[in-house]
Coordinates of C-alpha atoms in Angstrom, one line a residue:
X1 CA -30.3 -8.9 6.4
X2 CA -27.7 -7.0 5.0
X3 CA -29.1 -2.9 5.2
X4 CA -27.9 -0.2 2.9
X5 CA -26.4 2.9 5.1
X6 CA -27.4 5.9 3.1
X7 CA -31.0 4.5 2.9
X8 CA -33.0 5.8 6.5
X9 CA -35.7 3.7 7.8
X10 CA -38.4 5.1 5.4
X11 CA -36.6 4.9 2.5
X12 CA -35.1 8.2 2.1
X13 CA -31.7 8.6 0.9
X14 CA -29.4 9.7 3.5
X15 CA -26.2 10.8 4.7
X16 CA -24.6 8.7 7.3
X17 CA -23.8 10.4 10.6
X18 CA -20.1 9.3 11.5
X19 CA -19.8 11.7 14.9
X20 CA -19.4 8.3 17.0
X21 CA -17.0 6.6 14.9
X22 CA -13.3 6.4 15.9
X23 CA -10.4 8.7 14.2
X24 CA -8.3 5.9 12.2
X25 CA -5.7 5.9 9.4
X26 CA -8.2 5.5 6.1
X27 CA -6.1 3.9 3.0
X28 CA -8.2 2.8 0.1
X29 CA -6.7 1.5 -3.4
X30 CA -8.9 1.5 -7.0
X31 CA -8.3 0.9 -10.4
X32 CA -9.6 0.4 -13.4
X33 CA -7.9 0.4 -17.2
X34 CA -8.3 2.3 -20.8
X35 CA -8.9 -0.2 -23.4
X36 CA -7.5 1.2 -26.6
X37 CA -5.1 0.1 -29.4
X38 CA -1.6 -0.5 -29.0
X39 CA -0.8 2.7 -31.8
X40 CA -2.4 4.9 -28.3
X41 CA -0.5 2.8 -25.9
X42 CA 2.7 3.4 -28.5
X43 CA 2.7 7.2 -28.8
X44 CA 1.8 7.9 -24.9
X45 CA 4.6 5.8 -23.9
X46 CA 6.7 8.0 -26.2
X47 CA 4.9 10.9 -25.2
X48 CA 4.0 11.4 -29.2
X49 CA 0.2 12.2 -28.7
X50 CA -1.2 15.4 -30.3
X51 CA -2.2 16.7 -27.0
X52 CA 1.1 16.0 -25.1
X53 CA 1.7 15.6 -21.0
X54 CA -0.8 12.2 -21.5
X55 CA -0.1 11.1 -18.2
X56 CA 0.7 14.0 -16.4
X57 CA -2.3 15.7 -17.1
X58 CA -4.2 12.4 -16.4
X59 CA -2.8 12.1 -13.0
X60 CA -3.5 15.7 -12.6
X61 CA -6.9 15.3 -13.1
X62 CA -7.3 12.6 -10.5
X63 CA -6.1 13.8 -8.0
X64 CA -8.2 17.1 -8.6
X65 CA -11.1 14.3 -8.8
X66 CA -10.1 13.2 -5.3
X67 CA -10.6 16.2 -3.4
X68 CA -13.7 17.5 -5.1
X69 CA -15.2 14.1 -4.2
X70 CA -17.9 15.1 -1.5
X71 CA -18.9 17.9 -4.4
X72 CA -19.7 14.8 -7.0
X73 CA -20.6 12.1 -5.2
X74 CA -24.1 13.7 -3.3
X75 CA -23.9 11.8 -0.1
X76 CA -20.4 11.7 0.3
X77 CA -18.6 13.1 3.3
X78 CA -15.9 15.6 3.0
X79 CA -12.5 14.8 3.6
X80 CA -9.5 16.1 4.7
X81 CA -6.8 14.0 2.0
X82 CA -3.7 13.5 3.3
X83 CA -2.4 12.0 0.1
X84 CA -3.9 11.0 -3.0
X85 CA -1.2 9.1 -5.7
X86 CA -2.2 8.2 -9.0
X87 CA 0.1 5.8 -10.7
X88 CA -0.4 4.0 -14.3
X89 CA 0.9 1.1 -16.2
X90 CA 0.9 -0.7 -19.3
X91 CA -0.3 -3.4 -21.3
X92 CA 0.0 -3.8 -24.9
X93 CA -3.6 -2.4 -25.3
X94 CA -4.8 -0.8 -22.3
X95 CA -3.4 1.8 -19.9
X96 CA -3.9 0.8 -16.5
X97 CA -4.8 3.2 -13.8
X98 CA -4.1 2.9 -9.9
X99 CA -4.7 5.5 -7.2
X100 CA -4.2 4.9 -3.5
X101 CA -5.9 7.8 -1.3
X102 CA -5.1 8.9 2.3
X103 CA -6.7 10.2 5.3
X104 CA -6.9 10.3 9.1
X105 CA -10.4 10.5 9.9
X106 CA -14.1 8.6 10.6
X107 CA -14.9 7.4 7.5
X108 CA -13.2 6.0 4.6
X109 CA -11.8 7.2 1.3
X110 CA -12.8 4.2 -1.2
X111 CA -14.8 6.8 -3.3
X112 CA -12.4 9.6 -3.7
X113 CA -9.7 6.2 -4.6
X114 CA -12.4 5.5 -7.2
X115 CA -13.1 9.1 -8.4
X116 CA -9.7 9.4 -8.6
X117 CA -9.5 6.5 -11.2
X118 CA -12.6 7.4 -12.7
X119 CA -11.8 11.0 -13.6
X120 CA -8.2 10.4 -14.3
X121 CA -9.3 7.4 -16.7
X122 CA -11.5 10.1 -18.4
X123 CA -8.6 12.5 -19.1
X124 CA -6.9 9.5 -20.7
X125 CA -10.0 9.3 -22.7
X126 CA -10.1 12.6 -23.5
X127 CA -6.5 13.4 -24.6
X128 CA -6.6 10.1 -26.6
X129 CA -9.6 10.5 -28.8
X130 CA -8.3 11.9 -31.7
X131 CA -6.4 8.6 -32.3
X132 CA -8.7 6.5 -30.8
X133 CA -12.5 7.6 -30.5
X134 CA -13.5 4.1 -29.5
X135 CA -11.3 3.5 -26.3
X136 CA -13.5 2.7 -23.4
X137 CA -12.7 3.3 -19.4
X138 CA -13.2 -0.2 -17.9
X139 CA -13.3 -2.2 -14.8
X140 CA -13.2 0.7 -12.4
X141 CA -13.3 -1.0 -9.0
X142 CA -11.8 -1.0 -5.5
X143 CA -8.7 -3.6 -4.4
X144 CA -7.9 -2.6 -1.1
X145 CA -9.3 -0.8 2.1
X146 CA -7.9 -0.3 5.3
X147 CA -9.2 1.2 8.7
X148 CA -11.8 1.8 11.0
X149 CA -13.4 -1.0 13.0
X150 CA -13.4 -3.1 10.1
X151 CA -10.0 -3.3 9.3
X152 CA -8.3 -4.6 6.2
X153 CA -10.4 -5.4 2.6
X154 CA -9.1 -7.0 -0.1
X155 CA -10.8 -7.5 -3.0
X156 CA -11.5 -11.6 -3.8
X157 CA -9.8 -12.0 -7.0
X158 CA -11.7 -15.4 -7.6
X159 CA -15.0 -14.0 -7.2
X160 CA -16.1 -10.9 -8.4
X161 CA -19.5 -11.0 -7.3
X162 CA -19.3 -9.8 -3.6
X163 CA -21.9 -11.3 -1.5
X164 CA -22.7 -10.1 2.2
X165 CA -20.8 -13.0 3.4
X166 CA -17.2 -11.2 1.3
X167 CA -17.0 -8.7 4.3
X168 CA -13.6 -7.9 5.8
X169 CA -10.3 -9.5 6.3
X170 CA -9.2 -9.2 9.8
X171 CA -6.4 -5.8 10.3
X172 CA -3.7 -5.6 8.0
X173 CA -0.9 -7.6 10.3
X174 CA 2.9 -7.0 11.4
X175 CA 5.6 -8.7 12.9
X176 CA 8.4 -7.6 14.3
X177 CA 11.2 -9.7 14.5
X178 CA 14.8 -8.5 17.0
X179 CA 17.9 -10.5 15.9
X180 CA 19.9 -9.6 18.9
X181 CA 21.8 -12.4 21.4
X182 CA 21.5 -10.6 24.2
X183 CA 18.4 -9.3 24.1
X184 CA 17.4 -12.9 24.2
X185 CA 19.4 -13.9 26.9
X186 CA 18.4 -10.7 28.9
X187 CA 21.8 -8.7 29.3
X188 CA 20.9 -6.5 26.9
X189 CA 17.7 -4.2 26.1
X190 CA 15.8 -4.5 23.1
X191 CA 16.0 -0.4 22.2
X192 CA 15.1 -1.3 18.7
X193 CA 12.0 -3.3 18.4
X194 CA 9.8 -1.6 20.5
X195 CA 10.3 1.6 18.1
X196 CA 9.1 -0.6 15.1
X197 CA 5.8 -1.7 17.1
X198 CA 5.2 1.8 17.7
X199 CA 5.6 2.8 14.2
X200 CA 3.1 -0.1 12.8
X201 CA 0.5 0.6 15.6
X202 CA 0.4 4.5 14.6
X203 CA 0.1 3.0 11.0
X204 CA -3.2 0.9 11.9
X205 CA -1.3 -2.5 12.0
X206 CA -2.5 -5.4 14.3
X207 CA 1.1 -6.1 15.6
X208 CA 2.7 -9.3 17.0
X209 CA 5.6 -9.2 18.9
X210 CA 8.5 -7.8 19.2
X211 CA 9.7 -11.2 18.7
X212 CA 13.4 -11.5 20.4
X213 CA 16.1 -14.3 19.0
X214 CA 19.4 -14.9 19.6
X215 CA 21.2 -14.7 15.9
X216 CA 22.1 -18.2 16.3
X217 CA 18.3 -18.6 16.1
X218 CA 17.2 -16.6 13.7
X219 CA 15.8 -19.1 11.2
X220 CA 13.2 -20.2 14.0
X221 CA 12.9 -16.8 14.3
X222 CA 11.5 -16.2 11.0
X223 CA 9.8 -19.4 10.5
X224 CA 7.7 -17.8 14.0
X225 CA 7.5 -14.3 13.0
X226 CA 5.7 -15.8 9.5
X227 CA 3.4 -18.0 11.8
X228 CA 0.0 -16.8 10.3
X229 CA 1.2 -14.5 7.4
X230 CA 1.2 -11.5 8.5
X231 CA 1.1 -8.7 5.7
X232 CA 4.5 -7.5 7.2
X233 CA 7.7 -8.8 8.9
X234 CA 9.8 -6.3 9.5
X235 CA 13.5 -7.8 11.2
X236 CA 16.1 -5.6 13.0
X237 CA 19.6 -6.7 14.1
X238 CA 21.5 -9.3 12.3
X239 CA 22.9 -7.8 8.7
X240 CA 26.6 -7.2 9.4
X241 CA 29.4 -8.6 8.7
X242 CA 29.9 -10.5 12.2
X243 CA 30.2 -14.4 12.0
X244 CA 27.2 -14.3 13.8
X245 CA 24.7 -12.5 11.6
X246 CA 23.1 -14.3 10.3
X247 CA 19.3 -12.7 9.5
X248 CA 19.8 -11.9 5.5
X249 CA 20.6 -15.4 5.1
X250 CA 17.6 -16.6 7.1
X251 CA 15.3 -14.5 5.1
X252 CA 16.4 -15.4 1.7
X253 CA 16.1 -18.9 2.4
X254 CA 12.2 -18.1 2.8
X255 CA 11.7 -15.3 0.1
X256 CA 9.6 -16.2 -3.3
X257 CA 10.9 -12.8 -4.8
X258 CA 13.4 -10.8 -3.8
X259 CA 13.2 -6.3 -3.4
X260 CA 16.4 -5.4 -4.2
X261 CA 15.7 -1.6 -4.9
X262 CA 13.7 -1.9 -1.1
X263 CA 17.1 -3.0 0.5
X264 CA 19.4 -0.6 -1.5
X265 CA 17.2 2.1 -0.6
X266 CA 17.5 1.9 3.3
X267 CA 21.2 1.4 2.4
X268 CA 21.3 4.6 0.7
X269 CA 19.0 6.1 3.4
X270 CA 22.0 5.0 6.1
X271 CA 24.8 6.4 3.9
X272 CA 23.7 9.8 4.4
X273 CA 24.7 9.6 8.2
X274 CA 27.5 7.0 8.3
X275 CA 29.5 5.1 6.3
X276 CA 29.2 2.1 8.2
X277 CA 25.9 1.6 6.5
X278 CA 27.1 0.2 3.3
X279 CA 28.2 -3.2 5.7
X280 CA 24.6 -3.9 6.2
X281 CA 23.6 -7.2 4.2
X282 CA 20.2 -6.8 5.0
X283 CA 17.6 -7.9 2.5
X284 CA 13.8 -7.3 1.5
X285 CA 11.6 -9.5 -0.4
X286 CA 8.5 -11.9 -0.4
X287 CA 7.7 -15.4 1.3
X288 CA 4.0 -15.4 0.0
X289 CA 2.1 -12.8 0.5
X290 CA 4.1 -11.5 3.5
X291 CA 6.8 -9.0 2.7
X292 CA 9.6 -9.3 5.0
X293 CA 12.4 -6.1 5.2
X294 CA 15.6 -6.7 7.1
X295 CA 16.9 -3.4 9.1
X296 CA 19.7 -3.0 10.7
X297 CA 20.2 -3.4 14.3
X298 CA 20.8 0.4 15.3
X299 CA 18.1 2.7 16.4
X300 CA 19.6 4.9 13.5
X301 CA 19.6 2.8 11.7
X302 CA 16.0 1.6 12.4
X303 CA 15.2 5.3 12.2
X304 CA 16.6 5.5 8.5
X305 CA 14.9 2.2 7.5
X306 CA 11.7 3.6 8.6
X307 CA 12.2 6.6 6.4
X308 CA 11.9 4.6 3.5
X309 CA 9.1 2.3 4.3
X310 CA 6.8 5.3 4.9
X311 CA 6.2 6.7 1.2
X312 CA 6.0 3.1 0.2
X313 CA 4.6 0.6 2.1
X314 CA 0.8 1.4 1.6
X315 CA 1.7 1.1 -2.3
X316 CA 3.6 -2.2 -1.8
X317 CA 1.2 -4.1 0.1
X318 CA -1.6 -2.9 -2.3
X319 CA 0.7 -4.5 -5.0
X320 CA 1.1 -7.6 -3.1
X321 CA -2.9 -8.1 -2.4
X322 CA -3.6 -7.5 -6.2
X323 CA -3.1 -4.2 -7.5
X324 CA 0.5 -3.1 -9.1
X325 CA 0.0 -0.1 -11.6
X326 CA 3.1 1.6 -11.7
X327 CA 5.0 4.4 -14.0
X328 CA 7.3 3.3 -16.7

């Protein structure tokens, strides 16, 4: 039987001792939406509300509601954030609200994600009231939760009534996949893929590989590093103008959606350095619900890639497991 953790063994409410626990990367994702009318949704899109800063304020607010978690929620421990983002969207009656929360530590940060949405859905409330008294805050729940022994959460989208069986998913997963001939012959070192293992392992990634193929076999390549879909694929090698690189053409033979603004970003990233960075043809995108990115086959260029997956890779895979509020 399923026991509750705050409650000690006579009943007495409690506050969980995590001293044993390991130190992980906690990432926990919430949301919830403000049902109002679409005249609200109207003038905070053009920023045309008698209180003005809407959003700003809103976002404010959560994130202030993050970090004075422990001091509102009684049995709470408290944390040391090392990122809180709240983010919000759109429907023609409703403004959605998503925050993702960070730490390093032994337990996890699903309630300051949900305090987060909860006081920042509150503010929306609040500055929207004079137009709309009857708005309601709705649906506050959590999507996503990575970390710790248990690994990677998602919520189940066909079934909101979580039973003891819904537990956890197994770790998020990564792939890493080396375009490189003769890395797969052996006459020449792989000095790229083994620094995008590390990268995913310090990020709490179950990883696979690196994966070597020679670019004459890179479609098997990514039909393997799929095998199982893993969250993540990332590639490296492969995306320049050579007749034998072939990797952005094996990728976007598999992707259901394309990331163009992912790909143009690591181009950008490159640019700064060297020229030679606007021949990459590498591409990002999604076969799925694995996202696959395509860097380039340089360690600077793996470096640069890297750069821009950080501030955005928690977000995007949040997105692809069913969350997806985002600024206008």
């Amino acid at each position: 039987m399923t026991e509750l953790t705050h409650v000690d063994s006579e009943g007495r409410a409690r506050m969980v001792d995590v001293s044993a626990k390991a130190e992980t990367t906690r990432i926990a994702v919430a949301a919830g939406e403000l049902v109002t009318t679409a005249e609200v949704v109207r003038l905070v899109r053009a920023d045309g509300m008698p209180k003005a800063d809407v959003l700003t304020t809103a976002r404010i607010a959560g994130i202030a509601g993050a970090k004075k978690t422990s001091e509102l929620i009684p049995l709470c421990h408290q944390l040391a954030l090392s990122s809180v983002k709240v983010e919000f969207g759109f429907t023609e009656t409703s403004i959605t609200v998503e925050a993702t929360a960070k730490t390093r530590g032994q337990t996890g940060v699903e309630m300051e994600a949900l305090t987060a949405v909860a006081v920042a859905g509150l503010t929306l409330h609040d500055m929207v009231k004079a137009v709309d008294p009857g708005a309601t805050m709705n649906g506050v729940r959590l999507l996503t939760k990575d970390g710790g022994k248990h690994g990677h959460w998602t919520r189940d989208t066909q079934n909101s009534q979580t039973s003891p069986a819904h537990a956890f998913a197994s770790p998020r997963s990564a792939t890493v996949l080396v375009a490189s001939t003769g890395g797969a012959n052996g006459t020449r070192p792989d000095t790229t893929g083994p620094t995008i293992a590390a990268w995913l392992r310090e990020r709490d990634f179950e990883v696979r590989g690196p994966l070597v193929y020679a670019d004459a076999d890179i479609a098997a390549g990514i039909a393997d590093a799929k095998e199982g879909s893993p969250s993540l694929v990332i590639s490296t090698g492969g995306t320049g103008a050579s007749p034998t690189d072939a990797t952005p053409e094996a990728t976007r033979a598999v992707l259901t959606r394309e990331l163009p603004g992912v790909a143009e970003a690591i181009r950008t990233k490159g640019l700064e350095k060297t020229p030679h960075a606007s021949l990459s043809r590498g591409v990002a995108g999604l076969t799925g619900t694995t996202v696959i990115v395509n860097l380039p086959g340089s360690p600077g260029g793996v470096k640069d890639g890297l750069a821009v997956l950080e501030p955005i890779i928690d977000h995007l895979l949040a997105q692809v497991a069913g969350g997806g509020a985002h600024d206008e």
